[in-house]
Amino acid sequence: MVKGSAARLSLGLTATGALVLGMIGIGAATADADTVTETISLGADPAGVAVTPDGSRVYVAVDINAVSVIDTATNDVTATIPVGDSHSGVAVHPFESRAYVTNTSGDSVSIINTATNDVVETVPVGARPYGVAVTPDGSQVYVANIDDDSVSVIDTATNSAIHIEAVGDGPIDVAVTPDGTRAYVVSSNDHSVKVIDTASNTVSATIEVGDDPARVAVAPTANRAYVTNRQDGAVSVIDTVINDEIATIDVGQDPIAIAVTPDGSRLYGTNFDDGSVSVIDTATNTVLETLDVGEGPEGVAITPDGSRAYVTNNNDGSVSVIDIDNAQCTASLCIDFGSLAGDGPLAGGGSTESVGNGSTVRGGSLAGAGSTGSAGS
């Protein structure tokens, strides 16, 4: 009897311990990998991509002089919006129903009302516009014009543009810091990034990067910007406090676009010649994994809750949907910060890491890894 009770107690403690470990998501050193869960056929070659602030729709520039709209709940294409010639970049307004699309051959930007999915205005900009970014307060849109070495700045209240001249040789992309004080412009032909002071709209610094830089992304935290260098097969890491390159990360062949997760913990970069996406840990500046996607991946955008990435595959006319694993790995442990009941001390409880969603499997209240900032249930 004593032996049996002890055995049962031992087994019970072991099972309980295993259950608790499972509940808080502690496992082996290898976390569940990110997974390509779906491929959406567009029937045309896609380039730029952006997700609406509420995460409900994805806007994709395609080569039939149109923008395709994807419903993220179903991953179905729900609309096709005609825009200008040879468009490439897409950016969405942070809180108004607007999307901005660069028409590269038309030297203009199409403004889409995202409530009605109609083009409401076309704004003339510089020669061969490509990258586009909206300031966090929504007051201005920055457009990189490759052929006349300028950046156009659109006032969103009036939809009129001014031009900043001599912004490097071949400015191709632009990103704005979270506080809106600076814009980082990739100069593709002189291997540098120009820093624009948005208060004066003047170039305040030049940062040397790698060979044939293509895109730039600014982290929401940690004072970092990231630039893809196509010929080097690498990503430059820029400290935005000192405006200098502090590291490089080797990735795949011909890296083009890059995006940062909302919590700043990971980068997702497309490798055009590899048909792959590099997933990078920003804490260590190392590649965690490489995912196979479609042919010629070009653009990438991440949903506001950090749960998915959408990758445009230019050569096969599709969009790959990546389910992002939110486990956090440290040394030999991988932890999904979840809860035992949803409201206890181990609950997500509004943390920016992970939350519960009411399930005993990974991704629920016993394993965390839910949407950013909501409470366990």
Short mmCIF file of C-alpha atoms in Angstrom, two decimals:
data_model
loop_
_atom_site.label_atom_id
_atom_site.label_comp_id
_atom_site.label_asym_id
_atom_site.label_seq_id
_atom_site.Cartn_x
_atom_site.Cartn_y
_atom_site.Cartn_z
CA MET A 1 0.00 0.00 0.00
CA VAL A 2 2.74 2.40 0.92
CA LYS A 3 4.75 1.46 -2.12
CA GLY A 4 1.70 1.79 -4.34
CA SER A 5 0.82 5.19 -2.87
CA ALA A 6 4.38 6.37 -3.25
CA ALA A 7 4.47 5.16 -6.82
CA ARG A 8 1.19 6.86 -7.57
CA LEU A 9 2.41 10.04 -5.86
CA SER A 10 5.63 9.94 -7.87
CA LEU A 11 3.74 9.43 -11.10
CA GLY A 12 1.32 12.17 -10.13
CA LEU A 13 4.10 14.62 -9.42
CA THR A 14 5.81 13.70 -12.67
CA ALA A 15 2.60 14.15 -14.63
CA THR A 16 1.84 17.42 -12.85
CA GLY A 17 5.33 18.69 -13.52
CA ALA A 18 5.04 17.73 -17.15
CA LEU A 19 1.64 19.42 -17.34
CA VAL A 20 2.94 22.61 -15.76
CA LEU A 21 5.93 22.62 -18.10
CA GLY A 22 3.58 22.13 -20.99
CA MET A 23 1.31 24.87 -19.70
CA ILE A 24 4.05 27.46 -19.62
CA GLY A 25 5.51 26.14 -22.84
CA ILE A 26 8.92 24.95 -21.65
CA GLY A 27 10.40 22.46 -24.06
CA ALA A 28 13.55 21.40 -25.79
CA ALA A 29 16.04 23.79 -27.32
CA THR A 30 14.35 23.61 -30.71
CA ALA A 31 11.15 25.65 -30.89
CA ASP A 32 8.28 24.90 -33.22
CA ALA A 33 9.37 26.28 -36.55
CA ASP A 34 7.58 28.94 -38.54
CA THR A 35 5.44 27.34 -41.21
CA VAL A 36 4.24 28.31 -44.67
CA THR A 37 0.57 27.50 -44.23
CA GLU A 38 -0.91 28.71 -47.49
CA THR A 39 -0.06 29.96 -50.96
CA ILE A 40 -2.44 32.49 -52.52
CA SER A 41 -2.49 32.63 -56.31
CA LEU A 42 -2.86 36.13 -57.75
CA GLY A 43 -2.55 35.37 -61.46
CA ALA A 44 -0.10 38.26 -61.81
CA ASP A 45 3.40 39.04 -60.57
CA PRO A 46 3.29 40.79 -57.17
CA ALA A 47 5.83 43.22 -55.72
CA GLY A 48 5.09 45.54 -52.78
CA VAL A 49 2.83 44.49 -49.93
CA ALA A 50 1.32 46.14 -46.84
CA VAL A 51 -1.11 45.12 -44.09
CA THR A 52 -3.83 47.41 -42.74
CA PRO A 53 -3.45 48.60 -39.13
CA ASP A 54 -6.29 46.35 -37.96
CA GLY A 55 -4.73 43.36 -39.70
CA SER A 56 -7.87 42.54 -41.64
CA ARG A 57 -6.54 43.09 -45.18
CA VAL A 58 -3.36 42.86 -47.22
CA TYR A 59 -2.73 45.19 -50.17
CA VAL A 60 -0.45 43.79 -52.89
CA ALA A 61 0.85 45.64 -55.96
CA VAL A 62 0.66 43.35 -59.02
CA ASP A 63 2.00 43.75 -62.53
CA ILE A 64 -1.37 44.23 -64.25
CA ASN A 65 -1.36 47.85 -63.07
CA ALA A 66 -3.53 46.96 -60.13
CA VAL A 67 -3.56 46.27 -56.41
CA SER A 68 -4.99 42.99 -55.10
CA VAL A 69 -6.75 42.99 -51.74
CA ILE A 70 -6.53 39.88 -49.56
CA ASP A 71 -8.90 39.21 -46.64
CA THR A 72 -6.67 37.84 -43.87
CA ALA A 73 -9.54 35.94 -42.24
CA THR A 74 -9.96 33.73 -45.31
CA ASN A 75 -6.83 34.54 -47.35
CA ASP A 76 -9.09 35.10 -50.35
CA VAL A 77 -8.59 37.89 -52.90
CA THR A 78 -11.62 40.11 -52.40
CA ALA A 79 -10.89 43.04 -54.74
CA THR A 80 -8.65 44.19 -57.57
CA ILE A 81 -8.08 47.94 -57.82
CA PRO A 82 -6.73 49.52 -61.03
CA VAL A 83 -3.91 52.01 -60.36
CA GLY A 84 -1.13 53.61 -62.43
CA ASP A 85 1.65 52.17 -64.56
CA SER A 86 4.23 49.69 -63.26
CA HIS A 87 3.55 50.18 -59.58
CA SER A 88 5.85 48.72 -56.98
CA GLY A 89 5.56 50.07 -53.45
CA VAL A 90 2.57 50.05 -51.08
CA ALA A 91 2.11 51.73 -47.69
CA VAL A 92 -0.99 52.15 -45.54
CA HIS A 93 -2.01 55.08 -43.36
CA PRO A 94 -1.69 54.29 -39.63
CA PHE A 95 -5.26 55.26 -38.75
CA GLU A 96 -7.14 56.60 -41.77
CA SER A 97 -8.65 54.57 -44.62
CA ARG A 98 -5.87 55.24 -47.08
CA ALA A 99 -3.24 53.25 -48.98
CA TYR A 100 -0.47 54.79 -51.09
CA VAL A 101 0.87 53.00 -54.19
CA THR A 102 3.89 54.15 -56.21
CA ASN A 103 3.42 54.06 -59.99
CA THR A 104 6.99 53.62 -61.18
CA SER A 105 6.42 54.28 -64.88
CA GLY A 106 3.76 56.89 -64.23
CA ASP A 107 5.86 59.11 -61.91
CA SER A 108 2.94 59.30 -59.50
CA VAL A 109 1.34 57.88 -56.36
CA SER A 110 -2.19 56.47 -56.38
CA ILE A 111 -4.18 57.07 -53.20
CA ILE A 112 -6.71 54.33 -52.42
CA ASN A 113 -9.67 54.72 -50.09
CA THR A 114 -9.43 51.39 -48.28
CA ALA A 115 -13.05 51.63 -47.09
CA THR A 116 -14.34 51.58 -50.67
CA ASN A 117 -11.24 50.23 -52.48
CA ASP A 118 -11.36 53.07 -55.01
CA VAL A 119 -8.55 55.34 -56.17
CA VAL A 120 -9.49 58.78 -54.90
CA GLU A 121 -6.51 60.77 -56.16
CA THR A 122 -3.26 60.50 -58.10
CA VAL A 123 -0.37 62.70 -56.96
CA PRO A 124 2.56 63.56 -59.29
CA VAL A 125 5.97 62.88 -57.68
CA GLY A 126 9.55 62.46 -58.93
CA ALA A 127 10.97 60.27 -61.68
CA ARG A 128 10.42 56.53 -61.26
CA PRO A 129 9.07 56.36 -57.70
CA TYR A 130 9.56 53.10 -55.86
CA GLY A 131 9.62 52.82 -52.06
CA VAL A 132 6.99 54.59 -49.97
CA ALA A 133 6.40 55.13 -46.23
CA VAL A 134 3.87 57.00 -44.12
CA THR A 135 4.95 58.86 -40.98
CA PRO A 136 3.57 57.47 -37.68
CA ASP A 137 1.33 60.51 -37.21
CA GLY A 138 -0.04 60.08 -40.72
CA SER A 139 0.74 63.64 -41.78
CA GLN A 140 3.29 62.90 -44.51
CA VAL A 141 4.17 60.26 -47.08
CA TYR A 142 7.82 59.83 -48.15
CA VAL A 143 8.48 58.50 -51.66
CA ALA A 144 11.91 57.44 -53.01
CA ASN A 145 12.38 58.44 -56.68
CA ILE A 146 15.11 56.35 -58.32
CA ASP A 147 15.78 58.24 -61.54
CA ASP A 148 16.05 61.84 -60.33
CA ASP A 149 17.82 61.17 -57.01
CA SER A 150 15.06 62.77 -54.99
CA VAL A 151 12.49 62.07 -52.32
CA SER A 152 8.96 63.41 -52.64
CA VAL A 153 7.05 64.34 -49.50
CA ILE A 154 3.27 64.27 -49.77
CA ASP A 155 1.17 66.29 -47.32
CA THR A 156 -1.73 63.93 -46.54
CA ALA A 157 -4.05 66.82 -45.69
CA THR A 158 -3.70 68.45 -49.11
CA ASN A 159 -2.28 65.58 -51.21
CA SER A 160 0.35 67.96 -52.57
CA ALA A 161 4.04 67.07 -52.81
CA ILE A 162 7.35 68.83 -52.28
CA HIS A 163 10.70 67.40 -53.37
CA ILE A 164 13.97 66.87 -51.51
CA GLU A 165 16.82 66.92 -54.02
CA ALA A 166 20.20 65.16 -54.02
CA VAL A 167 19.23 62.22 -51.84
CA GLY A 168 22.05 59.92 -52.93
CA ASP A 169 22.40 58.05 -56.22
CA GLY A 170 19.32 55.99 -57.05
CA PRO A 171 17.12 56.28 -53.93
CA ILE A 172 14.96 53.15 -53.98
CA ASP A 173 13.35 52.72 -50.56
CA VAL A 174 12.45 54.67 -47.43
CA ALA A 175 11.38 53.97 -43.84
CA VAL A 176 10.48 56.36 -41.01
CA THR A 177 11.47 56.06 -37.34
CA PRO A 178 8.73 55.33 -34.76
CA ASP A 179 8.93 58.89 -33.41
CA GLY A 180 8.65 60.33 -36.92
CA THR A 181 11.75 62.51 -36.61
CA ARG A 182 13.86 60.81 -39.29
CA ALA A 183 13.45 59.03 -42.61
CA TYR A 184 16.05 56.49 -43.76
CA VAL A 185 16.49 56.41 -47.54
CA VAL A 186 18.37 53.62 -49.36
CA SER A 187 20.64 54.93 -52.13
CA SER A 188 21.07 51.84 -54.28
CA ASN A 189 23.86 53.07 -56.55
CA ASP A 190 26.22 54.57 -53.98
CA HIS A 191 25.94 51.85 -51.32
CA SER A 192 24.63 54.14 -48.62
CA VAL A 193 21.65 55.22 -46.57
CA LYS A 194 20.73 58.89 -46.28
CA VAL A 195 19.09 60.15 -43.10
CA ILE A 196 16.48 62.88 -43.56
CA ASP A 197 15.48 65.17 -40.71
CA THR A 198 11.69 65.26 -41.17
CA ALA A 199 11.33 68.62 -39.42
CA SER A 200 13.51 70.40 -42.00
CA ASN A 201 13.37 67.77 -44.78
CA THR A 202 17.14 67.97 -45.21
CA VAL A 203 19.75 65.21 -45.30
CA SER A 204 21.44 65.09 -41.90
CA ALA A 205 23.69 62.02 -42.23
CA THR A 206 25.07 59.42 -44.65
CA ILE A 207 25.66 55.82 -43.59
CA GLU A 208 27.82 53.46 -45.64
CA VAL A 209 26.33 49.98 -46.05
CA GLY A 210 26.91 47.00 -48.37
CA ASP A 211 26.85 46.44 -52.12
CA ASP A 212 23.61 47.21 -53.98
CA PRO A 213 21.36 48.02 -51.01
CA ALA A 214 17.67 47.47 -51.75
CA ARG A 215 15.28 47.94 -48.82
CA VAL A 216 15.22 49.34 -45.32
CA ALA A 217 13.13 48.63 -42.23
CA VAL A 218 13.22 50.48 -38.92
CA ALA A 219 12.64 48.57 -35.68
CA PRO A 220 9.76 49.71 -33.45
CA THR A 221 12.17 49.44 -30.49
CA ALA A 222 15.91 49.21 -29.79
CA ASN A 223 17.10 52.06 -32.09
CA ARG A 224 17.89 49.83 -35.05
CA ALA A 225 17.44 49.97 -38.82
CA TYR A 226 18.07 47.08 -41.18
CA VAL A 227 19.14 47.26 -44.83
CA THR A 228 19.33 44.42 -47.37
CA ASN A 229 22.44 44.34 -49.59
CA ARG A 230 21.68 42.33 -52.73
CA GLN A 231 25.17 41.67 -54.05
CA ASP A 232 26.59 40.84 -50.62
CA GLY A 233 23.84 38.44 -49.60
CA ALA A 234 23.74 40.25 -46.28
CA VAL A 235 21.75 42.58 -44.04
CA SER A 236 23.35 45.67 -42.51
CA VAL A 237 22.42 46.53 -38.93
CA ILE A 238 22.38 50.29 -38.25
CA ASP A 239 22.44 51.92 -34.84
CA THR A 240 20.04 54.85 -35.31
CA VAL A 241 21.46 56.74 -32.34
CA ILE A 242 24.95 57.06 -33.82
CA ASN A 243 23.83 56.46 -37.45
CA ASP A 244 26.48 53.88 -38.21
CA GLU A 245 26.57 50.27 -39.38
CA ILE A 246 27.38 48.09 -36.37
CA ALA A 247 26.96 44.57 -37.78
CA THR A 248 26.19 42.55 -40.89
CA ILE A 249 24.17 39.34 -41.10
CA ASP A 250 24.75 36.77 -43.85
CA VAL A 251 21.46 35.61 -45.37
CA GLY A 252 20.48 34.04 -48.72
CA GLN A 253 21.16 35.01 -52.31
CA ASP A 254 19.91 38.38 -53.55
CA PRO A 255 18.06 39.61 -50.44
CA ILE A 256 15.48 42.25 -51.28
CA ALA A 257 12.78 43.13 -48.75
CA ILE A 258 12.86 43.02 -44.97
CA ALA A 259 10.30 43.48 -42.20
CA VAL A 260 10.50 43.64 -38.40
CA THR A 261 7.99 41.98 -36.08
CA PRO A 262 5.93 44.37 -33.92
CA ASP A 263 7.88 43.41 -30.79
CA GLY A 264 11.19 43.93 -32.60
CA SER A 265 12.45 40.43 -31.82
CA ARG A 266 12.71 39.08 -35.37
CA LEU A 267 13.36 40.06 -38.95
CA TYR A 268 11.86 38.43 -42.01
CA GLY A 269 13.91 38.93 -45.16
CA THR A 270 13.18 37.72 -48.70
CA ASN A 271 15.97 36.07 -50.73
CA PHE A 272 14.96 36.47 -54.38
CA ASP A 273 17.34 33.98 -55.99
CA ASP A 274 16.89 31.34 -53.27
CA GLY A 275 13.10 31.30 -53.18
CA SER A 276 13.40 31.64 -49.43
CA VAL A 277 12.86 33.84 -46.38
CA SER A 278 15.51 34.27 -43.68
CA VAL A 279 14.20 34.53 -40.11
CA ILE A 280 16.64 36.56 -38.01
CA ASP A 281 16.90 36.92 -34.22
CA THR A 282 17.53 40.63 -33.58
CA ALA A 283 19.04 39.99 -30.14
CA THR A 284 21.88 37.93 -31.57
CA ASN A 285 21.82 39.03 -35.23
CA THR A 286 21.78 35.39 -36.33
CA VAL A 287 19.58 33.47 -38.76
CA LEU A 288 17.19 31.22 -36.81
CA GLU A 289 15.79 29.40 -39.81
CA THR A 290 15.31 29.64 -43.56
CA LEU A 291 11.87 29.02 -45.03
CA ASP A 292 11.15 27.93 -48.58
CA VAL A 293 8.46 30.05 -50.22
CA GLY A 294 7.62 30.69 -53.89
CA GLU A 295 9.83 31.70 -56.80
CA GLY A 296 11.42 35.13 -56.65
CA PRO A 297 10.16 36.35 -53.25
CA GLU A 298 10.23 40.14 -53.24
CA GLY A 299 8.02 41.90 -50.70
CA VAL A 300 7.19 40.99 -47.10
CA ALA A 301 4.79 42.43 -44.53
CA ILE A 302 3.87 41.28 -41.03
CA THR A 303 0.46 41.53 -39.40
CA PRO A 304 0.15 43.98 -36.49
CA ASP A 305 -0.28 41.14 -33.98
CA GLY A 306 2.91 39.47 -35.22
CA SER A 307 1.16 36.18 -35.99
CA ARG A 308 1.71 36.01 -39.75
CA ALA A 309 3.95 37.25 -42.53
CA TYR A 310 2.80 37.73 -46.12
CA VAL A 311 5.48 37.26 -48.81
CA THR A 312 5.01 38.22 -52.46
CA ASN A 313 6.54 35.74 -54.92
CA ASN A 314 7.20 37.77 -58.03
CA ASN A 315 8.16 34.95 -60.39
CA ASP A 316 5.20 32.66 -59.77
CA GLY A 317 2.42 35.18 -59.16
CA SER A 318 1.62 34.18 -55.61
CA VAL A 319 1.70 35.19 -51.96
CA SER A 320 3.05 32.84 -49.28
CA VAL A 321 1.45 33.02 -45.84
CA ILE A 322 3.84 32.27 -42.97
CA ASP A 323 2.49 31.30 -39.57
CA ILE A 324 4.93 32.85 -37.10
CA ASP A 325 5.87 30.74 -34.10
CA ASN A 326 5.96 33.01 -31.04
CA ALA A 327 8.05 30.82 -28.74
CA GLN A 328 10.99 32.55 -27.10
CA CYS A 329 14.10 30.38 -26.83
CA THR A 330 16.89 30.94 -24.31
CA ALA A 331 19.80 28.50 -23.99
CA SER A 332 18.25 25.03 -23.68
CA LEU A 333 14.68 26.18 -23.05
CA CYS A 334 11.91 27.36 -25.33
CA ILE A 335 9.19 29.18 -23.46
CA ASP A 336 5.73 30.16 -24.65
CA PHE A 337 4.63 32.61 -21.97
CA GLY A 338 1.11 31.45 -21.22
CA SER A 339 -1.06 30.78 -18.18
CA LEU A 340 -2.45 28.00 -16.03
CA ALA A 341 -5.93 29.46 -15.95
CA GLY A 342 -5.80 32.66 -17.94
CA ASP A 343 -5.75 35.15 -15.06
CA GLY A 344 -3.07 33.83 -12.75
CA PRO A 345 0.55 34.91 -12.29
CA LEU A 346 1.61 32.94 -15.36
CA ALA A 347 -1.07 34.45 -17.58
CA GLY A 348 -0.37 36.64 -20.58
CA GLY A 349 -2.23 39.42 -18.82
CA GLY A 350 -1.57 42.08 -21.47
CA SER A 351 2.15 41.49 -21.86
CA THR A 352 3.70 42.29 -25.21
CA GLU A 353 5.11 38.78 -25.51
CA SER A 354 2.20 36.34 -25.53
CA VAL A 355 -1.22 35.62 -24.13
CA GLY A 356 -3.74 32.88 -23.66
CA ASN A 357 -6.63 32.05 -25.94
CA GLY A 358 -8.45 29.39 -23.93
CA SER A 359 -6.96 26.13 -25.16
CA THR A 360 -4.70 23.45 -23.71
CA VAL A 361 -2.73 23.19 -26.93
CA ARG A 362 0.08 25.51 -27.96
CA GLY A 363 -1.38 28.92 -28.79
CA GLY A 364 -4.02 28.80 -26.03
CA SER A 365 -4.26 29.91 -22.41
CA LEU A 366 -2.03 27.04 -21.27
CA ALA A 367 0.68 27.83 -23.75
CA GLY A 368 0.52 31.54 -24.52
CA ALA A 369 1.61 32.74 -27.94
CA GLY A 370 -1.49 34.74 -28.74
CA SER A 371 -1.96 38.25 -29.99
CA THR A 372 0.07 41.15 -28.68
CA GLY A 373 -1.14 42.94 -25.61
CA SER A 374 -4.42 41.10 -24.89
CA ALA A 375 -5.21 39.12 -21.78
CA GLY A 376 -5.37 35.38 -21.29
CA SER A 377 -8.77 33.81 -21.14
#
